[in-house]
CSV table of C-alpha atoms in Angstrom, one decimal:
chain,number,residue,atom,x,y,z
A,1,MET,CA,-3.0,30.7,13.5
A,2,SER,CA,-4.5,28.5,10.7
A,3,ALA,CA,-3.7,24.8,11.0
A,4,PHE,CA,-1.8,25.0,7.7
A,5,ALA,CA,0.1,28.2,8.4
A,6,ASP,CA,3.3,26.4,9.4
A,7,ILE,CA,3.6,24.3,6.2
A,8,LEU,CA,5.8,26.8,4.5
A,9,PRO,CA,8.0,27.5,7.5
A,10,LEU,CA,8.4,23.7,8.1
A,11,LEU,CA,9.2,23.2,4.4
A,12,ARG,CA,11.9,26.0,4.5
A,13,GLY,CA,13.4,24.7,7.8
A,14,ALA,CA,13.5,21.1,6.6
A,15,LEU,CA,15.2,21.9,3.3
A,16,VAL,CA,17.9,23.9,5.0
A,17,LEU,CA,18.3,21.4,7.8
A,18,ASP,CA,17.4,24.1,10.4
A,19,ASP,CA,17.8,22.6,14.0
A,20,ALA,CA,15.0,24.7,15.5
A,21,THR,CA,12.5,23.3,12.9
A,22,PHE,CA,13.4,19.7,13.7
A,23,GLU,CA,13.5,20.2,17.5
A,24,SER,CA,10.2,22.0,17.5
A,25,LEU,CA,8.4,19.0,16.1
A,26,ARG,CA,10.2,16.7,18.6
A,27,ASP,CA,9.3,18.8,21.6
A,28,ASP,CA,5.8,19.8,20.7
A,29,PRO,CA,3.1,17.5,22.1
A,30,GLY,CA,1.1,18.2,18.9
A,31,GLY,CA,4.2,17.5,16.8
A,32,LEU,CA,2.9,14.3,15.2
A,33,LEU,CA,-0.3,16.1,14.0
A,34,ARG,CA,1.8,18.9,12.6
A,35,GLY,CA,4.2,16.4,10.9
A,36,LEU,CA,1.3,14.4,9.5
A,37,ARG,CA,-0.4,17.5,8.2
A,38,PHE,CA,2.8,18.6,6.6
A,39,LEU,CA,3.5,15.2,4.9
A,40,VAL,CA,-0.1,14.8,3.6
A,41,THR,CA,-0.2,18.4,2.3
A,42,ILE,CA,3.0,18.1,0.4
A,43,ALA,CA,1.9,14.7,-1.0
A,44,LEU,CA,-1.4,16.1,-2.1
A,45,ALA,CA,0.3,19.1,-3.7
A,46,VAL,CA,2.7,16.9,-5.7
A,47,GLY,CA,-0.2,14.6,-6.5
A,48,LEU,CA,-2.2,17.5,-7.8
A,49,VAL,CA,0.5,18.6,-10.2
A,50,LEU,CA,1.0,15.1,-11.5
A,51,ALA,CA,-2.8,14.5,-11.7
A,52,LEU,CA,-3.3,17.7,-13.7
A,53,TYR,CA,-0.6,16.7,-16.1
A,54,GLY,CA,-2.1,13.2,-16.4
A,55,PHE,CA,-5.6,14.7,-17.0
A,56,PHE,CA,-4.6,17.0,-19.7
A,57,SER,CA,-2.3,14.5,-21.5
A,58,GLY,CA,-5.1,11.9,-21.1
A,59,MET,CA,-7.6,14.2,-22.7
A,60,LEU,CA,-5.3,15.3,-25.5
A,61,SER,CA,-4.9,11.7,-26.9
A,62,SER,CA,-7.0,8.6,-26.4
A,63,PRO,CA,-5.5,5.2,-25.7
A,64,SER,CA,-6.1,4.0,-29.3
A,65,GLU,CA,-4.2,7.1,-30.6
A,66,GLN,CA,-1.4,6.4,-28.2
A,67,ILE,CA,-1.2,2.7,-29.4
A,68,GLY,CA,-1.3,3.9,-33.0
A,69,GLN,CA,1.7,6.2,-32.2
A,70,ALA,CA,3.6,3.3,-30.7
A,71,ALA,CA,3.0,1.2,-33.8
A,72,THR,CA,4.4,4.0,-36.0
A,73,GLU,CA,7.5,4.3,-33.8
A,74,ILE,CA,8.1,0.5,-34.0
A,75,ASP,CA,7.8,0.7,-37.8
A,76,GLN,CA,10.3,3.5,-37.9
A,77,THR,CA,12.7,1.6,-35.7
A,78,PHE,CA,12.6,-1.5,-38.0
A,79,GLU,CA,13.0,0.7,-41.1
A,80,MET,CA,16.1,2.2,-39.5
A,81,ILE,CA,17.5,-1.2,-38.7
A,82,GLU,CA,16.9,-2.3,-42.3
A,83,GLY,CA,18.5,1.0,-43.5
A,84,PHE,CA,21.7,0.1,-41.6
A,85,GLY,CA,21.9,-3.3,-43.3
A,86,GLY,CA,19.6,-5.1,-40.8
A,87,PHE,CA,20.0,-8.9,-41.2
A,88,SER,CA,21.0,-8.8,-44.9
A,89,GLY,CA,22.7,-12.0,-45.9
A,90,ASP,CA,20.8,-14.1,-43.3
A,91,PRO,CA,17.4,-15.0,-44.7
A,92,GLU,CA,16.5,-17.1,-41.6
A,93,ALA,CA,17.2,-14.1,-39.2
A,94,GLU,CA,15.2,-11.8,-41.5
A,95,ALA,CA,12.3,-14.2,-41.6
A,96,ILE,CA,12.3,-14.4,-37.7
A,97,MET,CA,12.4,-10.6,-37.4
A,98,GLU,CA,9.6,-10.3,-39.9
A,99,MET,CA,7.5,-12.8,-37.9
A,100,ILE,CA,8.2,-10.9,-34.6
A,101,LEU,CA,7.3,-7.6,-36.3
A,102,ASP,CA,4.0,-9.1,-37.6
A,103,ASN,CA,3.1,-10.4,-34.2
A,104,VAL,CA,4.0,-7.1,-32.4
A,105,LYS,CA,1.9,-5.1,-34.9
A,106,ALA,CA,-0.9,-7.6,-34.6
A,107,GLY,CA,-0.7,-7.2,-30.8
A,108,LEU,CA,-0.8,-3.4,-31.0
A,109,SER,CA,-3.7,-3.6,-33.4
A,110,MET,CA,-5.5,-5.9,-31.0
A,111,GLY,CA,-4.7,-3.4,-28.2
A,112,ALA,CA,-6.2,-0.5,-30.3
A,113,GLY,CA,-9.3,-2.5,-31.0
A,114,ILE,CA,-9.7,-3.4,-27.3
A,115,ALA,CA,-9.2,0.3,-26.4
A,116,GLU,CA,-12.0,1.3,-28.9
A,117,VAL,CA,-14.4,-1.3,-27.4
A,118,ALA,CA,-13.6,0.0,-23.9
A,119,GLU,CA,-14.4,3.5,-25.0
A,120,GLU,CA,-17.6,2.6,-26.7
A,121,THR,CA,-19.0,0.4,-23.9
A,122,THR,CA,-18.1,2.8,-21.0
A,123,PRO,CA,-21.3,4.6,-19.8
A,124,ALA,CA,-19.5,7.7,-18.6
A,125,PRO,CA,-18.1,10.4,-21.0
A,126,ARG,CA,-14.3,10.1,-21.5
A,127,VAL,CA,-13.7,13.4,-19.5
A,128,PHE,CA,-15.1,11.7,-16.4
A,129,VAL,CA,-13.1,8.5,-16.9
A,130,VAL,CA,-9.8,10.5,-17.2
A,131,PHE,CA,-10.9,12.8,-14.3
A,132,PHE,CA,-11.4,9.9,-11.9
A,133,GLN,CA,-8.2,8.2,-13.0
A,134,SER,CA,-6.3,11.4,-12.3
A,135,LEU,CA,-8.0,12.0,-9.0
A,136,ALA,CA,-7.2,8.4,-7.9
A,137,LYS,CA,-3.5,8.9,-8.7
A,138,MET,CA,-3.5,12.2,-6.7
A,139,LEU,CA,-5.2,10.6,-3.7
A,140,SER,CA,-3.1,7.4,-3.7
A,141,LEU,CA,0.1,9.4,-3.3
A,142,PRO,CA,-0.4,10.4,0.3
A,143,PHE,CA,-1.2,6.8,1.3
A,144,ALA,CA,1.9,5.5,-0.4
A,145,TRP,CA,4.0,8.1,1.4
A,146,LEU,CA,2.3,7.4,4.7
A,147,GLY,CA,3.0,3.7,4.4
A,148,LEU,CA,6.7,4.2,3.6
A,149,TRP,CA,7.0,6.9,6.3
A,150,LEU,CA,5.5,4.6,9.0
A,151,LEU,CA,7.3,1.5,8.0
A,152,TRP,CA,10.7,3.2,7.8
A,153,GLY,CA,10.0,5.2,10.9
A,154,VAL,CA,9.3,2.0,12.9
A,155,LEU,CA,12.3,0.2,11.6
A,156,THR,CA,14.7,3.1,12.1
A,157,LEU,CA,13.4,3.7,15.6
A,158,LEU,CA,13.9,0.1,16.4
A,159,PHE,CA,17.6,0.2,15.5
A,160,ALA,CA,18.0,3.8,16.9
A,161,ARG,CA,16.9,2.5,20.3
A,162,LEU,CA,19.3,-0.4,20.0
A,163,TYR,CA,22.1,2.0,19.3
A,164,GLY,CA,21.2,4.1,22.4
A,165,GLY,CA,18.6,6.5,21.1
A,166,THR,CA,15.9,7.8,23.4
A,167,GLY,CA,13.1,8.9,21.0
A,168,THR,CA,9.5,7.7,21.3
A,169,ILE,CA,7.5,6.6,18.3
A,170,GLN,CA,5.6,9.8,18.4
A,171,GLN,CA,8.8,11.9,18.3
A,172,MET,CA,10.4,9.8,15.6
A,173,LEU,CA,7.3,10.0,13.3
A,174,ALA,CA,6.8,13.7,14.0
A,175,VAL,CA,10.3,14.8,13.0
A,176,SER,CA,10.8,12.2,10.2
A,177,ALA,CA,7.7,13.6,8.5
A,178,LEU,CA,10.0,16.4,7.3
A,179,VAL,CA,11.4,13.9,4.8
A,180,ALA,CA,8.5,14.9,2.5
A,181,ALA,CA,10.1,18.4,2.0
A,182,PRO,CA,12.6,17.5,-0.8
A,183,HIS,CA,10.0,15.4,-2.5
A,184,VAL,CA,8.3,18.6,-3.6
A,185,LEU,CA,10.6,18.1,-6.6
A,186,ASP,CA,8.7,14.9,-7.5
A,187,ALA,CA,6.0,17.2,-8.9
A,188,PHE,CA,8.2,17.8,-11.9
A,189,GLY,CA,8.7,14.1,-12.5
A,190,PHE,CA,6.7,14.3,-15.8
A,191,LEU,CA,9.5,16.5,-17.4
A,192,PRO,CA,11.6,14.5,-19.9
A,193,CYS,CA,15.2,13.8,-18.6
A,194,LEU,CA,15.0,16.7,-16.0
A,195,GLY,CA,12.2,14.8,-14.1
A,196,GLY,CA,14.5,11.9,-13.4
A,197,LEU,CA,17.3,14.1,-12.3
A,198,LEU,CA,15.1,16.1,-10.0
A,199,GLY,CA,13.8,12.8,-8.6
A,200,LEU,CA,17.3,11.7,-7.8
A,201,ILE,CA,18.2,15.0,-6.2
A,202,ALA,CA,15.0,14.7,-4.1
A,203,THR,CA,15.8,11.2,-3.0
A,204,LEU,CA,19.4,12.1,-1.9
A,205,TRP,CA,18.3,15.2,-0.1
A,206,ALA,CA,15.5,13.3,1.6
A,207,ILE,CA,18.1,10.8,2.9
A,208,VAL,CA,20.0,13.7,4.5
A,209,VAL,CA,16.8,15.1,6.0
A,210,TYR,CA,15.9,11.7,7.4
A,211,VAL,CA,19.3,11.1,9.0
A,212,LYS,CA,19.0,14.5,10.7
A,213,ALA,CA,15.5,13.8,11.8
A,214,THR,CA,16.6,10.5,13.3
A,215,ALA,CA,19.5,12.2,15.1
A,216,VAL,CA,17.3,14.9,16.5
A,217,ALA,CA,14.4,12.6,17.5
A,218,ASN,CA,16.7,10.2,19.3
A,219,ARG,CA,19.2,12.8,20.6
A,220,MET,CA,22.1,10.9,19.0
A,221,GLY,CA,25.0,11.7,16.8
A,222,TYR,CA,24.8,11.8,13.0
A,223,GLY,CA,27.0,8.7,12.7
A,224,MET,CA,24.7,6.5,14.8
A,225,ALA,CA,21.7,8.0,13.2
A,226,THR,CA,23.0,7.1,9.7
A,227,LEU,CA,23.6,3.6,10.9
A,228,ALA,CA,20.1,3.4,12.3
A,229,VAL,CA,18.6,4.6,9.0
A,230,PHE,CA,20.6,2.2,6.8
A,231,THR,CA,20.5,-0.9,9.0
A,232,PRO,CA,17.0,-1.9,7.7
A,233,ILE,CA,18.4,-2.0,4.1
A,234,LEU,CA,21.8,-3.5,5.1
A,235,ILE,CA,20.4,-6.5,6.9
A,236,PRO,CA,18.5,-8.0,3.9
A,237,ILE,CA,21.5,-7.2,1.7
A,238,VAL,CA,23.9,-8.9,4.0
A,239,LEU,CA,21.6,-11.9,4.5
A,240,SER,CA,21.1,-12.3,0.7
A,241,ALA,CA,24.8,-12.1,0.1
A,242,CYS,CA,25.4,-14.8,2.8
A,243,GLY,CA,22.7,-16.9,1.3
A,244,LEU,CA,24.2,-16.5,-2.2
A,245,LEU,CA,27.6,-17.4,-0.9
A,246,ALA,CA,26.3,-20.5,0.9
A,247,ILE,CA,24.6,-21.6,-2.4
A,248,LEU,CA,27.8,-21.0,-4.4
A,249,VAL,CA,29.9,-22.9,-1.8
A,250,ALA,CA,27.4,-25.8,-1.8
A,251,SER,CA,27.2,-26.0,-5.6
A,252,GLY,CA,31.0,-25.7,-5.8
A,253,GLY,CA,31.4,-28.6,-3.4
A,254,ASN,CA,29.0,-30.8,-5.4
A,255,GLY,CA,30.7,-29.9,-8.7
B,1,MET,CA,-14.0,-8.5,36.8
B,2,ILE,CA,-12.7,-5.1,35.8
B,3,ASP,CA,-9.4,-4.1,37.3
B,4,ASP,CA,-9.9,-0.3,37.9
B,5,SER,CA,-6.5,0.1,39.4
B,6,ALA,CA,-4.6,-1.3,36.4
B,7,VAL,CA,-4.4,1.9,34.3
B,8,PRO,CA,-3.3,5.0,36.1
B,9,ALA,CA,-6.0,7.7,36.2
B,10,ALA,CA,-5.5,10.2,33.5
B,11,PRO,CA,-5.8,14.0,34.2
B,12,GLU,CA,-7.5,14.5,30.8
B,13,ALA,CA,-11.2,14.4,30.0
B,14,PRO,CA,-13.0,11.0,29.4
B,15,ARG,CA,-13.7,9.6,25.9
B,16,GLN,CA,-14.5,12.4,23.4
B,17,GLY,CA,-16.8,12.4,20.3
B,18,PHE,CA,-16.2,10.2,17.3
B,19,LEU,CA,-14.0,12.5,15.2
B,20,PRO,CA,-11.8,13.8,18.1
B,21,THR,CA,-11.3,10.2,19.2
B,22,VAL,CA,-10.3,9.2,15.7
B,23,LEU,CA,-7.8,12.1,15.4
B,24,GLY,CA,-6.4,11.3,18.8
B,25,ALA,CA,-5.9,7.7,17.8
B,26,LEU,CA,-4.4,8.5,14.4
B,27,THR,CA,-1.9,10.9,16.0
B,28,LEU,CA,-1.0,8.3,18.7
B,29,GLN,CA,-2.0,10.4,21.6
B,30,GLU,CA,-1.8,8.2,24.7
B,31,SER,CA,-4.6,10.2,26.4
B,32,ALA,CA,-7.0,9.0,23.7
B,33,TYR,CA,-6.1,5.4,24.3
B,34,ARG,CA,-6.2,5.8,28.1
B,35,ALA,CA,-9.6,7.4,27.8
B,36,ALA,CA,-10.9,4.5,25.7
B,37,ALA,CA,-9.5,2.0,28.2
B,38,GLU,CA,-10.9,3.9,31.3
B,39,ASP,CA,-14.3,4.3,29.7
B,40,GLU,CA,-17.3,3.1,31.8
B,41,HIS,CA,-18.2,0.6,29.0
B,42,PRO,CA,-15.0,0.0,27.0
B,43,ILE,CA,-16.2,-3.1,25.1
B,44,ARG,CA,-19.7,-1.6,24.3
B,45,ASN,CA,-18.2,1.7,23.1
B,46,GLY,CA,-15.4,-0.1,21.3
B,47,LEU,CA,-18.0,-2.1,19.4
B,48,ILE,CA,-19.9,1.0,18.5
B,49,PHE,CA,-16.7,2.7,17.3
B,50,LEU,CA,-15.9,-0.3,15.1
B,51,VAL,CA,-19.4,-0.5,13.7
B,52,MET,CA,-19.4,3.2,12.9
B,53,ILE,CA,-16.0,2.9,11.1
B,54,GLY,CA,-17.1,-0.2,9.3
B,55,VAL,CA,-20.4,1.3,8.1
B,56,VAL,CA,-18.8,4.5,6.9
B,57,VAL,CA,-16.1,2.6,4.9
B,58,ALA,CA,-18.7,0.2,3.5
B,59,VAL,CA,-21.1,3.0,2.4
B,60,ALA,CA,-18.1,4.8,0.7
B,61,GLY,CA,-17.3,1.5,-1.0
B,62,VAL,CA,-20.9,1.2,-2.4
B,63,ILE,CA,-20.6,4.8,-3.8
B,64,GLY,CA,-17.2,3.9,-5.2
B,65,ALA,CA,-18.5,0.7,-6.8
B,66,GLY,CA,-21.3,2.7,-8.5
B,67,ILE,CA,-18.8,5.2,-9.9
B,68,THR,CA,-16.5,2.3,-10.9
B,69,TRP,CA,-19.4,0.8,-12.9
B,70,TRP,CA,-20.0,4.2,-14.5
B,71,ILE,CA,-16.4,4.8,-15.7
B,72,SER,CA,-15.6,1.1,-16.6
B,73,PRO,CA,-16.1,-0.7,-19.9
B,74,ASP,CA,-18.5,-3.6,-20.2
B,75,LEU,CA,-16.5,-6.6,-19.1
B,76,ALA,CA,-18.3,-9.1,-21.4
B,77,SER,CA,-17.6,-6.9,-24.5
B,78,LEU,CA,-14.0,-6.5,-23.4
B,79,ARG,CA,-13.6,-10.2,-22.9
B,80,ASP,CA,-15.0,-10.9,-26.4
B,81,ALA,CA,-12.7,-8.3,-28.0
B,82,ILE,CA,-9.6,-9.8,-26.3
B,83,TRP,CA,-10.5,-13.4,-27.3
B,84,GLN,CA,-11.2,-12.3,-30.9
B,85,GLY,CA,-7.8,-10.4,-31.0
B,86,LEU,CA,-6.0,-13.6,-29.7
B,87,GLN,CA,-7.7,-15.7,-32.4
B,88,GLY,CA,-6.4,-13.3,-35.1
B,89,MET,CA,-2.7,-13.4,-34.0
B,90,PRO,CA,-0.2,-14.4,-36.8
B,91,TRP,CA,1.7,-17.0,-34.7
B,92,ARG,CA,-1.3,-19.3,-34.9
B,93,GLU,CA,-0.5,-19.9,-38.6
B,94,GLN,CA,2.6,-21.9,-37.4
B,95,PHE,CA,0.3,-24.7,-36.1
B,96,SER,CA,-1.5,-27.4,-38.1
B,97,GLY,CA,-5.3,-28.2,-37.9
B,98,SER,CA,-5.4,-30.7,-35.0
B,99,GLU,CA,-2.6,-29.0,-33.1
B,100,LEU,CA,-4.4,-25.7,-33.4
B,101,GLN,CA,-7.7,-27.2,-32.2
B,102,GLN,CA,-6.0,-28.7,-29.1
B,103,MET,CA,-4.2,-25.4,-28.4
B,104,ASP,CA,-7.4,-23.5,-28.8
B,105,ALA,CA,-9.2,-25.7,-26.2
B,106,GLN,CA,-6.4,-25.3,-23.7
B,107,MET,CA,-6.2,-21.6,-24.3
B,108,GLN,CA,-9.9,-21.2,-23.9
B,109,GLU,CA,-9.8,-23.0,-20.5
B,110,THR,CA,-6.8,-20.9,-19.3
B,111,PHE,CA,-8.4,-17.7,-20.6
B,112,ASP,CA,-11.7,-18.5,-18.8
B,113,GLN,CA,-9.9,-19.1,-15.5
B,114,VAL,CA,-7.8,-15.9,-15.8
B,115,TRP,CA,-10.9,-13.9,-16.7
B,116,GLN,CA,-12.7,-15.3,-13.6
B,117,ILE,CA,-9.9,-14.1,-11.4
B,118,VAL,CA,-9.7,-10.7,-13.1
B,119,SER,CA,-13.5,-10.3,-12.7
B,120,GLY,CA,-13.2,-11.1,-9.0
B,121,PHE,CA,-11.0,-7.9,-8.5
B,122,THR,CA,-13.8,-5.7,-9.8
B,123,PRO,CA,-16.6,-6.2,-7.2
B,124,GLY,CA,-20.1,-5.1,-8.3
B,125,ILE,CA,-22.4,-2.8,-6.4
B,126,GLY,CA,-24.2,-5.8,-4.9
B,127,GLN,CA,-21.0,-7.1,-3.4
B,128,ALA,CA,-20.1,-3.7,-2.1
B,129,ALA,CA,-23.6,-3.3,-0.5
B,130,ALA,CA,-23.0,-6.6,1.3
B,131,GLY,CA,-20.0,-4.9,2.8
B,132,VAL,CA,-22.3,-2.7,5.0
B,133,VAL,CA,-22.8,-5.9,7.0
B,134,PHE,CA,-19.7,-7.8,6.5
B,135,THR,CA,-17.1,-5.0,6.9
B,136,PRO,CA,-18.1,-4.1,10.5
B,137,LEU,CA,-18.5,-7.8,11.2
B,138,ALA,CA,-14.9,-8.5,10.0
B,139,PHE,CA,-13.6,-5.7,12.1
B,140,ILE,CA,-15.4,-7.0,15.2
B,141,VAL,CA,-14.2,-10.6,14.7
B,142,GLY,CA,-10.6,-9.4,14.1
B,143,TRP,CA,-10.8,-7.1,17.2
B,144,PHE,CA,-12.0,-9.9,19.4
B,145,VAL,CA,-9.5,-12.5,18.2
B,146,TYR,CA,-6.5,-10.3,18.0
B,147,GLY,CA,-7.5,-8.5,21.3
B,148,LEU,CA,-7.6,-11.8,23.2
B,149,LEU,CA,-4.2,-12.9,21.9
B,150,ALA,CA,-2.6,-9.5,22.4
B,151,HIS,CA,-4.0,-9.2,25.9
B,152,GLY,CA,-2.6,-12.6,26.7
B,153,PHE,CA,0.9,-11.8,25.4
B,154,ALA,CA,0.9,-8.3,27.1
B,155,ARG,CA,0.0,-9.9,30.4
B,156,LEU,CA,2.7,-12.5,30.0
B,157,LEU,CA,5.2,-9.7,29.3
B,158,GLY,CA,4.3,-7.9,32.5
B,159,GLY,CA,1.2,-5.8,31.6
B,160,HIS,CA,-1.5,-5.1,34.1
B,161,ALA,CA,-4.6,-4.0,32.3
B,162,SER,CA,-7.9,-6.0,32.3
B,163,LEU,CA,-9.3,-7.6,29.2
B,164,PRO,CA,-12.1,-4.9,28.8
B,165,GLN,CA,-9.5,-2.2,29.1
B,166,THR,CA,-7.3,-3.9,26.4
B,167,TYR,CA,-10.3,-4.2,24.1
B,168,GLY,CA,-11.3,-0.5,24.7
B,169,ALA,CA,-7.8,0.7,23.8
B,170,LEU,CA,-7.4,-1.7,20.8
B,171,SER,CA,-10.7,-0.5,19.3
B,172,LEU,CA,-8.9,2.8,18.5
B,173,ALA,CA,-6.3,0.9,16.5
B,174,TYR,CA,-9.0,0.6,13.8
B,175,ALA,CA,-9.2,4.4,13.4
B,176,PRO,CA,-6.9,4.3,10.3
B,177,ASN,CA,-9.4,2.1,8.6
B,178,LEU,CA,-11.7,5.1,8.4
B,179,LEU,CA,-9.5,6.6,5.8
B,180,ASN,CA,-10.5,3.8,3.5
B,181,ALA,CA,-13.6,6.0,3.0
B,182,VAL,CA,-11.5,7.7,0.4
B,183,GLN,CA,-12.3,4.7,-1.8
B,184,VAL,CA,-15.5,6.5,-2.7
B,185,VAL,CA,-13.1,7.6,-5.5
B,186,PRO,CA,-12.4,4.4,-7.6
B,187,MET,CA,-8.9,3.0,-8.0
B,188,VAL,CA,-7.4,4.8,-5.0
B,189,GLN,CA,-4.7,2.7,-3.3
B,190,THR,CA,-4.7,2.8,0.5
B,191,ALA,CA,-2.1,0.1,1.2
B,192,GLY,CA,-0.2,2.2,3.9
B,193,LEU,CA,-3.1,2.0,6.3
B,194,ALA,CA,-2.3,-1.5,7.6
B,195,MET,CA,1.1,-0.2,8.9
B,196,TRP,CA,-0.7,2.7,10.6
B,197,SER,CA,-3.1,0.3,12.4
B,198,THR,CA,-0.1,-1.7,13.6
B,199,VAL,CA,1.6,1.3,15.1
B,200,CYS,CA,-1.7,2.4,16.7
B,201,THR,CA,-2.0,-1.1,18.2
B,202,TYR,CA,1.6,-0.8,19.6
B,203,VAL,CA,0.7,2.5,21.3
B,204,ALA,CA,-2.6,1.1,22.6
B,205,LEU,CA,-0.9,-1.9,24.3
B,206,LYS,CA,2.0,0.1,25.6
B,207,THR,CA,-0.3,2.7,27.1
B,208,VAL,CA,-3.0,0.5,28.6
B,209,HIS,CA,-0.7,-2.2,30.0
B,210,GLY,CA,2.1,0.2,31.1
B,211,ILE,CA,4.8,-2.0,29.6
B,212,SER,CA,8.1,-0.9,28.0
B,213,PRO,CA,8.4,-0.1,24.3
B,214,GLY,CA,10.3,-3.4,23.7
B,215,ARG,CA,7.6,-5.5,25.4
B,216,ALA,CA,4.8,-3.6,23.7
B,217,PHE,CA,6.6,-4.3,20.3
B,218,TRP,CA,6.5,-8.1,21.0
B,219,ALA,CA,3.0,-8.0,22.4
B,220,THR,CA,1.9,-6.4,19.1
B,221,LEU,CA,3.8,-8.7,16.9
B,222,LEU,CA,3.4,-12.1,18.6
B,223,PRO,CA,-0.4,-12.6,17.8
B,224,PHE,CA,0.4,-12.2,14.1
B,225,LEU,CA,3.3,-14.7,14.3
B,226,LEU,CA,1.1,-17.1,16.2
B,227,VAL,CA,-1.6,-16.9,13.6
B,228,VAL,CA,0.9,-17.4,10.8
B,229,PHE,CA,2.5,-20.4,12.7
B,230,VAL,CA,-0.9,-22.0,13.3
B,231,ALA,CA,-2.0,-21.4,9.6
B,232,VAL,CA,1.3,-23.0,8.3
B,233,GLY,CA,1.0,-25.9,10.8
B,234,LEU,CA,-2.6,-26.5,9.8
B,235,GLY,CA,-1.6,-26.4,6.1
B,236,LEU,CA,1.2,-28.9,6.7
B,237,ALA,CA,-1.1,-31.2,8.7
B,238,ILE,CA,-3.8,-31.1,6.0
B,239,GLY,CA,-1.2,-31.7,3.3
B,240,LEU,CA,0.2,-34.7,5.2
B,241,VAL,CA,-3.2,-36.2,5.8
B,242,ALA,CA,-4.1,-35.8,2.2
B,243,ALA,CA,-0.8,-37.3,1.0
B,244,ALA,CA,-1.3,-40.3,3.4
B,245,ALA,CA,-4.9,-40.8,2.1
B,246,LEU,CA,-3.7,-40.7,-1.5
B,247,ALA,CA,-0.9,-43.1,-0.8
B,248,GLN,CA,-3.3,-45.5,0.8
B,249,PHE,CA,-5.7,-45.1,-2.1
B,250,PHE,CA,-3.1,-45.8,-4.8
B,251,GLY,CA,-1.5,-48.4,-2.7
B,252,GLY,CA,-4.8,-50.3,-2.5
B,253,MET,CA,-5.3,-50.1,-6.2
B,254,ALA,CA,-1.8,-51.5,-7.0
């Protein structure tokens, strides 16, 4: 069986919260390798889609063209404000707005000039510059996911063990790698409006997957698993709230 | 003196080749860490492992620096373009002749300083080539210093491995650094690897010393805390000495 043959079954099982899928990773001595392979594969797939989008949109318009477009949009916005009455009747406010607009336009013009110099003095043709930028974005995504997966895995396991869980670090990381499954939707992040909504759905779904993974890895109930998952966020929030309260009380006492 | 009885004999094969060892370390397989600890020459083979990782990463860095140079604009031309752009900004008209001269002088100084910092983040091929020597060296120094501290704490917390065994197992904690070879592609961010190394360190100490997960956690963390504590203490001490010297100097002048 090919090393990557179980990616799709793991994806399906994770998305529908199939017990057997989660338990197989927990109980398999090679579970961590399978989980790691799954997480990296999904991250690379998402990164590839986003990189392709970045590459083609980067090739279709240069940075100086994008800045020119931004300058046009700012002009149109100010014309719209003036069309609605703007600051008519207040010469000082109008003068300030005109000064701000002049400086913003000058800044954009400076940006366009810098972009042109950058293009002219870069040895490589533009296609290679955009290619490597897109490739870097694609390859950076697995590392970002790995870092978060490891950090949250360690923190969650710490609290899960405190709350009576019995999972090992290998089991916790193996099963929690399934959190990558809903993030397949991140590949559509470039879509206007819909991209943000899909990202939100992915995040909420991933939280559910993570809670289940914690429960299965540590052989604990969903309530305690939820507490273990959220304790690392709750502690800094509670500490910050206490600190703020202490400052308010102290400043109220001095006032 | 090597304590052969400290780590229980593993049923698995002894230390494997480079890539299988790296994979075993990355996937936190205790057998890999045990094999490294039980090796006939754990320190020598640990050193070789670190040097191999360091050289691979450094060579990838040299290639990456070359590609970075190829796809990057000329920094001097960029600097001039930015400075000329700043000189042409409309807000400068708000200032009079002498005010403008003073402001220009301060702006030039700040601009030069900021540019020096920015340039430092784009190392040239020469700097990257020097990494072929300095990267493995940095790994080795870190391994020795951290290994000594971690071994000390692990023994205090009930561990029973010898120092060579600790070093042998801890060498595998550098396996995630091999993935920095991906920086052959410029601008790739690999920040998550530090956390991976820390988790590998935890597994190494837990396996080789035979201590509980909680104690292994503290044995992993305490060396970092100690270094931070010493650094902060040194900083404070130097600050106090400098403040006292300044006070004496100005007090003598008064």
